[in-house]
Amino acid sequence: MDFIDVIKALGEKVSRLKDSIQTEEATKNAFVMPFIAALGYDVFNPLEVIPEFVADLGIKKGEKVDYCIQKDGKPIIIVECKHWKEELNVHNSQLHRYFHVCSTRFGILTNGIIYRFYTDLEEPNKMDNKPFWEFNITDMSEAAVFELKKYQKNTFDVEEILSAATELKYTREIKKIISSEFGNPTEMFVKHFAKQIYSGPVTAKIMEQFTPMVKKSLHQYVSDIISDRLKTALSNEVDASKKEQEQEIIQTQQVVQPEENKIEFSDLEREGYFIIKSIVRKKVDGSRIFYRDTTRYLNILLDDNIRKTICRLHLNGTKKYLGLFDETGKETKVEIKLLDNIYDYSDQLLSTLHRLEKVQEGQTV
């Protein structure tokens, strides 16, 4: 599996099993060790992953960090683990002590769900009070997984990670400030806008007037951005679908292979075609239903016209899909476990057929 699939699978496992994990030790075994293994380190090789790593501080003996990850015989990451129900904030100082006596640049504090990454950006050999990066393994974005790949055994590079850590640290703090200002704008933030808009003195009364307007404007601005992006995405999908259909029209205008030479038409596609034909025969004569096969899917057509596509069958992959079309020509693929599941979408198929018939009637008037 690709790295992203491994991490996503681990996140799903954590979500599924966490309620049955009752101790810190169980959290380590079920969640944290698989995470370290996912990064490519051998958790059963004491030359790579040392459990209960000794981190004595001065006269205080017996201090141990849960895991020390090594590469080429040198510590590179220390990991301190807590039970998944525990709040990590109260354990920050503990990792801080371990970091001070270990010759490593990175420390991870985790409860198996939240992972906080620390280093010494502010003062050499002294762990920063705040993590430069944090993520929830049950809700990982692709960008977060891409960042995590830097910590894999075969790609680990201290300088590259430290360079990225600086940007991660400050962008994380900036995002926190933005989030706070969105929820409850500070006086300084409101005054920044009021001074640029209001020509008179910015008095307490003016500030009282502007504060809710600034907050409302922020939320409307974000809403507008989201709306614009959704419209663009939907428009691109429709355009792509139309281009695909236009390409098929061009192809069908070329020499058509004899029916007996269409080796793509599998028994599974044949069965699916006849199921759809049996559904739409309730509204039109069966002689008007045709198919055109491609390497990727089977088109089911009305009157052998590619512009009158009733649906598509995607049956050549490991998963099977029925492609349904809306009034804009956009295709939505729904997974079908069995071909008989096609009958569950009879209403949608008949609705599409009805729409195609209405279009034809409008064109002949």
CSV table of C-alpha atoms in Angstrom, one decimal:
chain,number,residue,atom,x,y,z
A,1,MET,CA,0.0,0.0,0.0
A,2,ASP,CA,1.1,3.6,-0.5
A,3,PHE,CA,2.1,5.6,2.6
A,4,ILE,CA,-1.1,7.6,2.5
A,5,ASP,CA,-3.2,4.4,2.5
A,6,VAL,CA,-1.2,3.0,5.5
A,7,ILE,CA,-1.8,6.2,7.5
A,8,LYS,CA,-5.5,6.4,6.6
A,9,ALA,CA,-5.9,2.7,7.5
A,10,LEU,CA,-4.3,3.4,10.9
A,11,GLY,CA,-6.5,6.4,11.5
A,12,GLU,CA,-9.6,4.3,10.8
A,13,LYS,CA,-8.2,1.6,13.2
A,14,VAL,CA,-7.7,4.1,16.0
A,15,SER,CA,-11.3,5.5,15.5
A,16,ARG,CA,-12.7,1.9,15.6
A,17,LEU,CA,-10.8,0.5,18.5
A,18,LYS,CA,-10.1,3.4,20.9
A,19,ASP,CA,-13.1,2.7,23.2
A,20,SER,CA,-11.8,-0.7,23.9
A,21,ILE,CA,-8.3,0.6,24.8
A,22,GLN,CA,-8.2,0.9,28.6
A,23,THR,CA,-4.6,1.6,29.5
A,24,GLU,CA,-1.5,3.6,28.4
A,25,GLU,CA,0.4,0.4,27.6
A,26,ALA,CA,-2.5,-0.8,25.3
A,27,THR,CA,-2.4,2.7,23.6
A,28,LYS,CA,1.3,2.2,22.9
A,29,ASN,CA,0.8,-1.3,21.5
A,30,ALA,CA,-2.3,-0.7,19.5
A,31,PHE,CA,-1.7,2.9,18.2
A,32,VAL,CA,1.8,4.2,18.7
A,33,MET,CA,3.9,1.2,17.7
A,34,PRO,CA,2.0,0.8,14.4
A,35,PHE,CA,2.5,4.5,13.8
A,36,ILE,CA,6.3,4.2,14.2
A,37,ALA,CA,6.3,1.0,12.1
A,38,ALA,CA,4.3,2.9,9.4
A,39,LEU,CA,7.3,5.4,9.2
A,40,GLY,CA,9.5,2.4,8.2
A,41,TYR,CA,11.2,1.7,11.5
A,42,ASP,CA,11.5,-1.8,12.9
A,43,VAL,CA,9.8,-1.6,16.3
A,44,PHE,CA,11.2,-5.0,17.2
A,45,ASN,CA,14.8,-4.0,16.5
A,46,PRO,CA,16.5,-2.4,19.5
A,47,LEU,CA,19.0,-0.8,17.2
A,48,GLU,CA,16.2,1.2,15.6
A,49,VAL,CA,13.5,1.6,18.2
A,50,ILE,CA,14.5,1.6,21.9
A,51,PRO,CA,11.6,1.2,24.3
A,52,GLU,CA,12.0,2.7,27.8
A,53,PHE,CA,15.0,4.8,26.7
A,54,VAL,CA,17.0,6.0,29.8
A,55,ALA,CA,16.9,9.8,30.0
A,56,ASP,CA,18.5,10.5,33.4
A,57,LEU,CA,18.7,14.2,34.4
A,58,GLY,CA,21.5,15.1,36.8
A,59,ILE,CA,21.1,13.3,40.1
A,60,LYS,CA,17.6,12.2,39.1
A,61,LYS,CA,17.9,8.6,38.0
A,62,GLY,CA,15.4,6.2,36.4
A,63,GLU,CA,13.9,8.8,34.0
A,64,LYS,CA,12.8,7.0,30.9
A,65,VAL,CA,11.1,8.1,27.7
A,66,ASP,CA,8.7,5.6,26.1
A,67,TYR,CA,10.6,5.3,22.7
A,68,CYS,CA,13.8,6.5,21.2
A,69,ILE,CA,14.0,6.1,17.4
A,70,GLN,CA,17.5,5.8,16.1
A,71,LYS,CA,19.1,6.0,12.7
A,72,ASP,CA,22.7,4.9,12.0
A,73,GLY,CA,23.1,4.4,15.7
A,74,LYS,CA,22.2,7.9,16.7
A,75,PRO,CA,18.9,9.1,18.3
A,76,ILE,CA,16.8,11.1,16.0
A,77,ILE,CA,13.3,11.2,17.6
A,78,ILE,CA,12.0,10.6,21.1
A,79,VAL,CA,8.4,9.7,21.6
A,80,GLU,CA,6.5,10.1,24.9
A,81,CYS,CA,3.1,8.4,25.0
A,82,LYS,CA,-0.1,8.8,27.1
A,83,HIS,CA,-3.4,7.1,27.3
A,84,TRP,CA,-5.7,8.2,24.4
A,85,LYS,CA,-8.1,9.8,26.8
A,86,GLU,CA,-5.5,12.0,28.4
A,87,GLU,CA,-5.1,15.7,27.7
A,88,LEU,CA,-1.5,16.3,26.4
A,89,ASN,CA,-1.1,19.9,27.7
A,90,VAL,CA,-0.3,18.7,31.2
A,91,HIS,CA,2.6,16.4,30.0
A,92,ASN,CA,4.5,19.0,27.9
A,93,SER,CA,7.0,19.6,30.7
A,94,GLN,CA,7.8,15.9,31.0
A,95,LEU,CA,8.9,15.7,27.3
A,96,HIS,CA,10.8,19.0,27.9
A,97,ARG,CA,13.0,17.3,30.5
A,98,TYR,CA,13.7,14.3,28.3
A,99,PHE,CA,14.6,16.5,25.3
A,100,HIS,CA,17.2,18.3,27.3
A,101,VAL,CA,19.3,15.2,28.0
A,102,CYS,CA,18.8,13.4,24.7
A,103,SER,CA,21.0,14.2,21.7
A,104,THR,CA,18.1,14.5,19.3
A,105,ARG,CA,16.4,17.5,17.6
A,106,PHE,CA,12.8,16.2,17.6
A,107,GLY,CA,10.4,15.0,20.2
A,108,ILE,CA,6.8,13.7,19.8
A,109,LEU,CA,4.2,13.9,22.5
A,110,THR,CA,1.2,11.7,21.7
A,111,ASN,CA,-1.9,9.9,23.1
A,112,GLY,CA,-2.1,7.8,19.9
A,113,ILE,CA,-4.6,10.2,18.4
A,114,ILE,CA,-3.1,13.6,18.6
A,115,TYR,CA,0.6,13.9,17.6
A,116,ARG,CA,2.6,17.0,18.6
A,117,PHE,CA,6.0,17.6,17.2
A,118,TYR,CA,8.6,19.7,19.0
A,119,THR,CA,12.1,20.9,18.3
A,120,ASP,CA,14.5,23.7,19.4
A,121,LEU,CA,13.9,26.5,17.0
A,122,GLU,CA,14.0,29.2,19.6
A,123,GLU,CA,17.0,28.2,21.7
A,124,PRO,CA,19.6,25.4,20.8
A,125,ASN,CA,19.3,22.2,22.8
A,126,LYS,CA,16.2,23.4,24.6
A,127,MET,CA,12.8,22.2,23.5
A,128,ASP,CA,10.3,24.9,22.5
A,129,ASN,CA,7.3,25.3,24.7
A,130,LYS,CA,5.0,25.1,21.8
A,131,PRO,CA,4.9,22.3,19.1
A,132,PHE,CA,5.8,23.4,15.6
A,133,TRP,CA,3.3,20.9,14.2
A,134,GLU,CA,0.3,18.9,15.4
A,135,PHE,CA,-2.2,16.5,13.7
A,136,ASN,CA,-5.0,14.2,14.5
A,137,ILE,CA,-4.4,10.8,12.9
A,138,THR,CA,-8.1,10.1,12.6
A,139,ASP,CA,-8.5,13.2,10.4
A,140,MET,CA,-5.4,13.5,8.2
A,141,SER,CA,-5.4,15.7,5.2
A,142,GLU,CA,-3.3,14.8,2.2
A,143,ALA,CA,-1.0,17.8,2.9
A,144,ALA,CA,-0.4,16.5,6.5
A,145,VAL,CA,0.4,13.0,5.2
A,146,PHE,CA,2.9,14.5,2.7
A,147,GLU,CA,4.5,16.4,5.5
A,148,LEU,CA,4.7,13.3,7.7
A,149,LYS,CA,6.6,11.4,4.9
A,150,LYS,CA,9.7,13.5,5.8
A,151,TYR,CA,10.0,11.5,9.0
A,152,GLN,CA,10.1,8.1,7.2
A,153,LYS,CA,13.3,6.1,7.7
A,154,ASN,CA,14.4,6.2,4.1
A,155,THR,CA,13.8,10.0,3.7
A,156,PHE,CA,14.6,11.4,7.1
A,157,ASP,CA,16.8,14.5,6.8
A,158,VAL,CA,17.3,16.8,9.9
A,159,GLU,CA,18.0,20.0,7.9
A,160,GLU,CA,15.1,19.6,5.6
A,161,ILE,CA,12.7,18.9,8.5
A,162,LEU,CA,14.1,21.9,10.5
A,163,SER,CA,13.6,24.1,7.5
A,164,ALA,CA,10.0,23.0,7.2
A,165,ALA,CA,9.5,23.2,10.9
A,166,THR,CA,10.0,27.0,11.0
A,167,GLU,CA,7.3,27.6,8.5
A,168,LEU,CA,5.0,25.1,10.1
A,169,LYS,CA,5.5,26.7,13.5
A,170,TYR,CA,4.6,30.2,12.4
A,171,THR,CA,1.8,29.4,10.0
A,172,ARG,CA,0.2,27.3,12.8
A,173,GLU,CA,0.4,30.4,15.1
A,174,ILE,CA,-0.9,32.7,12.4
A,175,LYS,CA,-3.9,30.4,11.7
A,176,LYS,CA,-4.7,30.4,15.5
A,177,ILE,CA,-4.7,34.2,15.5
A,178,ILE,CA,-6.9,34.4,12.4
A,179,SER,CA,-9.3,31.8,13.9
A,180,SER,CA,-9.5,33.9,17.1
A,181,GLU,CA,-10.1,37.1,15.2
A,182,PHE,CA,-12.9,35.5,13.2
A,183,GLY,CA,-14.6,34.4,16.4
A,184,ASN,CA,-14.0,37.5,18.5
A,185,PRO,CA,-12.3,40.4,16.7
A,186,THR,CA,-9.8,42.3,18.9
A,187,GLU,CA,-9.9,46.1,19.3
A,188,MET,CA,-6.7,46.4,17.3
A,189,PHE,CA,-8.0,44.3,14.5
A,190,VAL,CA,-11.3,46.2,14.2
A,191,LYS,CA,-9.5,49.5,14.4
A,192,HIS,CA,-7.3,48.5,11.5
A,193,PHE,CA,-10.4,48.4,9.2
A,194,ALA,CA,-12.3,51.3,10.9
A,195,LYS,CA,-9.4,53.7,10.3
A,196,GLN,CA,-9.4,52.9,6.6
A,197,ILE,CA,-13.1,53.3,6.1
A,198,TYR,CA,-14.3,55.9,8.7
A,199,SER,CA,-13.0,59.4,8.1
A,200,GLY,CA,-13.6,60.8,11.6
A,201,PRO,CA,-12.0,59.9,14.9
A,202,VAL,CA,-12.4,56.2,15.9
A,203,THR,CA,-14.2,56.6,19.2
A,204,ALA,CA,-15.5,53.9,21.5
A,205,LYS,CA,-19.0,54.3,19.9
A,206,ILE,CA,-17.5,53.9,16.4
A,207,MET,CA,-15.7,50.8,17.6
A,208,GLU,CA,-18.9,49.4,19.0
A,209,GLN,CA,-20.5,49.9,15.7
A,210,PHE,CA,-17.7,48.4,13.6
A,211,THR,CA,-17.0,45.3,15.6
A,212,PRO,CA,-20.0,43.3,14.6
A,213,MET,CA,-19.7,44.6,11.0
A,214,VAL,CA,-16.1,43.4,10.8
A,215,LYS,CA,-17.0,40.0,12.2
A,216,LYS,CA,-19.9,39.7,9.7
A,217,SER,CA,-17.7,40.8,6.8
A,218,LEU,CA,-15.1,38.2,7.6
A,219,HIS,CA,-17.6,35.3,7.6
A,220,GLN,CA,-19.3,36.6,4.4
A,221,TYR,CA,-15.9,36.8,2.7
A,222,VAL,CA,-15.0,33.2,3.5
A,223,SER,CA,-18.5,32.1,2.5
A,224,ASP,CA,-18.1,33.8,-0.8
A,225,ILE,CA,-14.7,32.2,-1.5
A,226,ILE,CA,-16.2,28.7,-0.7
A,227,SER,CA,-19.2,29.4,-2.9
A,228,ASP,CA,-17.0,30.6,-5.8
A,229,ARG,CA,-14.8,27.5,-5.6
A,230,LEU,CA,-17.8,25.2,-5.5
A,231,LYS,CA,-19.2,26.8,-8.6
A,232,THR,CA,-15.9,26.6,-10.4
A,233,ALA,CA,-15.5,22.9,-9.4
A,234,LEU,CA,-19.1,22.0,-10.6
A,235,SER,CA,-18.5,23.9,-13.8
A,236,ASN,CA,-15.3,22.1,-14.5
A,237,GLU,CA,-16.9,18.7,-13.9
A,238,VAL,CA,-19.8,19.6,-16.3
A,239,ASP,CA,-17.3,20.8,-18.9
A,240,ALA,CA,-15.2,17.7,-18.6
A,241,SER,CA,-18.2,15.4,-18.9
A,242,LYS,CA,-19.4,17.3,-22.0
A,243,LYS,CA,-15.9,17.1,-23.6
A,244,GLU,CA,-15.8,13.4,-23.0
A,245,GLN,CA,-19.2,13.0,-24.7
A,246,GLU,CA,-18.1,15.2,-27.6
A,247,GLN,CA,-15.0,13.0,-28.0
A,248,GLU,CA,-17.2,9.9,-28.1
A,249,ILE,CA,-19.3,11.5,-30.8
A,250,ILE,CA,-16.2,12.2,-32.9
A,251,GLN,CA,-15.0,8.6,-32.4
A,252,THR,CA,-18.4,7.2,-33.4
A,253,GLN,CA,-18.4,9.2,-36.6
A,254,GLN,CA,-15.4,7.2,-37.7
A,255,VAL,CA,-15.6,3.6,-39.0
A,256,VAL,CA,-17.7,1.5,-36.6
A,257,GLN,CA,-16.5,-2.0,-35.9
A,258,PRO,CA,-18.8,-4.8,-36.7
A,259,GLU,CA,-20.7,-6.0,-33.6
A,260,GLU,CA,-18.9,-9.4,-33.6
A,261,ASN,CA,-15.5,-7.7,-33.4
A,262,LYS,CA,-16.3,-5.8,-30.2
A,263,ILE,CA,-14.2,-8.0,-27.9
A,264,GLU,CA,-14.7,-5.5,-25.0
A,265,PHE,CA,-18.3,-6.5,-24.5
A,266,SER,CA,-18.0,-8.9,-21.5
A,267,ASP,CA,-20.6,-11.3,-20.1
A,268,LEU,CA,-20.9,-9.0,-17.1
A,269,GLU,CA,-21.6,-6.0,-19.3
A,270,ARG,CA,-24.0,-8.0,-21.4
A,271,GLU,CA,-26.0,-9.0,-18.3
A,272,GLY,CA,-26.0,-5.4,-17.0
A,273,TYR,CA,-27.2,-4.1,-20.4
A,274,PHE,CA,-30.2,-6.5,-20.4
A,275,ILE,CA,-31.1,-5.5,-16.8
A,276,ILE,CA,-31.2,-1.8,-17.8
A,277,LYS,CA,-33.1,-2.7,-21.0
A,278,SER,CA,-35.7,-4.6,-19.0
A,279,ILE,CA,-36.1,-1.5,-16.7
A,280,VAL,CA,-36.6,1.1,-19.4
A,281,ARG,CA,-38.8,-1.1,-21.6
A,282,LYS,CA,-41.6,0.0,-19.3
A,283,LYS,CA,-41.5,3.3,-21.0
A,284,VAL,CA,-40.0,2.7,-24.5
A,285,ASP,CA,-39.7,-0.1,-27.0
A,286,GLY,CA,-36.7,-2.3,-26.4
A,287,SER,CA,-35.6,-1.9,-30.0
A,288,ARG,CA,-34.7,1.7,-29.2
A,289,ILE,CA,-32.1,0.7,-26.5
A,290,PHE,CA,-28.5,0.3,-27.7
A,291,TYR,CA,-25.0,0.0,-26.2
A,292,ARG,CA,-21.6,1.3,-27.2
A,293,ASP,CA,-18.6,-0.3,-25.5
A,294,THR,CA,-15.3,1.4,-24.6
A,295,THR,CA,-12.3,0.1,-22.7
A,296,ARG,CA,-13.4,2.0,-19.6
A,297,TYR,CA,-17.2,1.7,-19.5
A,298,LEU,CA,-20.3,0.6,-21.4
A,299,ASN,CA,-22.7,3.4,-22.7
A,300,ILE,CA,-26.4,2.6,-22.7
A,301,LEU,CA,-28.1,4.8,-25.3
A,302,LEU,CA,-31.5,5.7,-26.5
A,303,ASP,CA,-31.9,5.5,-30.3
A,304,ASP,CA,-28.2,4.7,-30.7
A,305,ASN,CA,-27.4,8.4,-30.1
A,306,ILE,CA,-24.5,9.3,-27.9
A,307,ARG,CA,-26.2,12.5,-27.0
A,308,LYS,CA,-29.0,10.4,-25.5
A,309,THR,CA,-27.0,8.5,-22.9
A,310,ILE,CA,-29.3,6.8,-20.4
A,311,CYS,CA,-26.4,5.6,-18.1
A,312,ARG,CA,-23.0,4.0,-18.0
A,313,LEU,CA,-21.8,0.7,-16.6
A,314,HIS,CA,-18.3,0.8,-15.1
A,315,LEU,CA,-17.6,-3.0,-14.7
A,316,ASN,CA,-14.0,-3.4,-15.7
A,317,GLY,CA,-12.4,-2.5,-12.3
A,318,THR,CA,-12.3,-4.2,-8.9
A,319,LYS,CA,-15.3,-2.1,-7.9
A,320,LYS,CA,-18.4,-1.9,-10.0
A,321,TYR,CA,-20.3,1.4,-10.6
A,322,LEU,CA,-23.5,2.6,-12.3
A,323,GLY,CA,-23.1,6.0,-13.9
A,324,LEU,CA,-26.2,8.2,-13.6
A,325,PHE,CA,-26.7,11.5,-15.4
A,326,ASP,CA,-28.5,14.7,-14.2
A,327,GLU,CA,-30.1,17.4,-16.3
A,328,THR,CA,-26.8,19.2,-16.8
A,329,GLY,CA,-25.1,16.1,-18.2
A,330,LYS,CA,-23.0,15.5,-15.1
A,331,GLU,CA,-22.3,11.9,-14.3
A,332,THR,CA,-22.5,10.5,-10.7
A,333,LYS,CA,-21.1,7.1,-10.1
A,334,VAL,CA,-22.8,4.9,-7.5
A,335,GLU,CA,-21.1,1.7,-6.4
A,336,ILE,CA,-23.0,-1.6,-7.0
A,337,LYS,CA,-22.0,-4.8,-5.2
A,338,LEU,CA,-24.2,-7.0,-7.5
A,339,LEU,CA,-25.7,-6.3,-10.9
A,340,ASP,CA,-29.1,-6.8,-9.3
A,341,ASN,CA,-28.4,-3.5,-7.4
A,342,ILE,CA,-29.1,-1.8,-10.7
A,343,TYR,CA,-32.8,-2.3,-10.1
A,344,ASP,CA,-32.5,-0.1,-7.0
A,345,TYR,CA,-32.0,2.8,-9.4
A,346,SER,CA,-34.9,2.2,-11.7
A,347,ASP,CA,-36.6,5.5,-10.8
A,348,GLN,CA,-33.5,7.5,-11.7
A,349,LEU,CA,-33.1,5.6,-15.0
A,350,LEU,CA,-36.7,6.1,-16.0
A,351,SER,CA,-36.4,9.8,-15.0
A,352,THR,CA,-33.4,10.2,-17.3
A,353,LEU,CA,-35.2,8.4,-20.1
A,354,HIS,CA,-38.2,10.7,-19.6
A,355,ARG,CA,-36.0,13.8,-19.8
A,356,LEU,CA,-34.3,12.5,-23.0
A,357,GLU,CA,-37.7,11.9,-24.6
A,358,LYS,CA,-38.9,15.4,-23.7
A,359,VAL,CA,-35.7,16.9,-25.2
A,360,GLN,CA,-36.5,14.9,-28.4
A,361,GLU,CA,-40.1,16.2,-28.5
A,362,GLY,CA,-38.9,19.7,-28.1
A,363,GLN,CA,-36.5,19.4,-31.0
A,364,THR,CA,-39.1,18.0,-33.3
A,365,VAL,CA,-41.7,20.7,-32.6
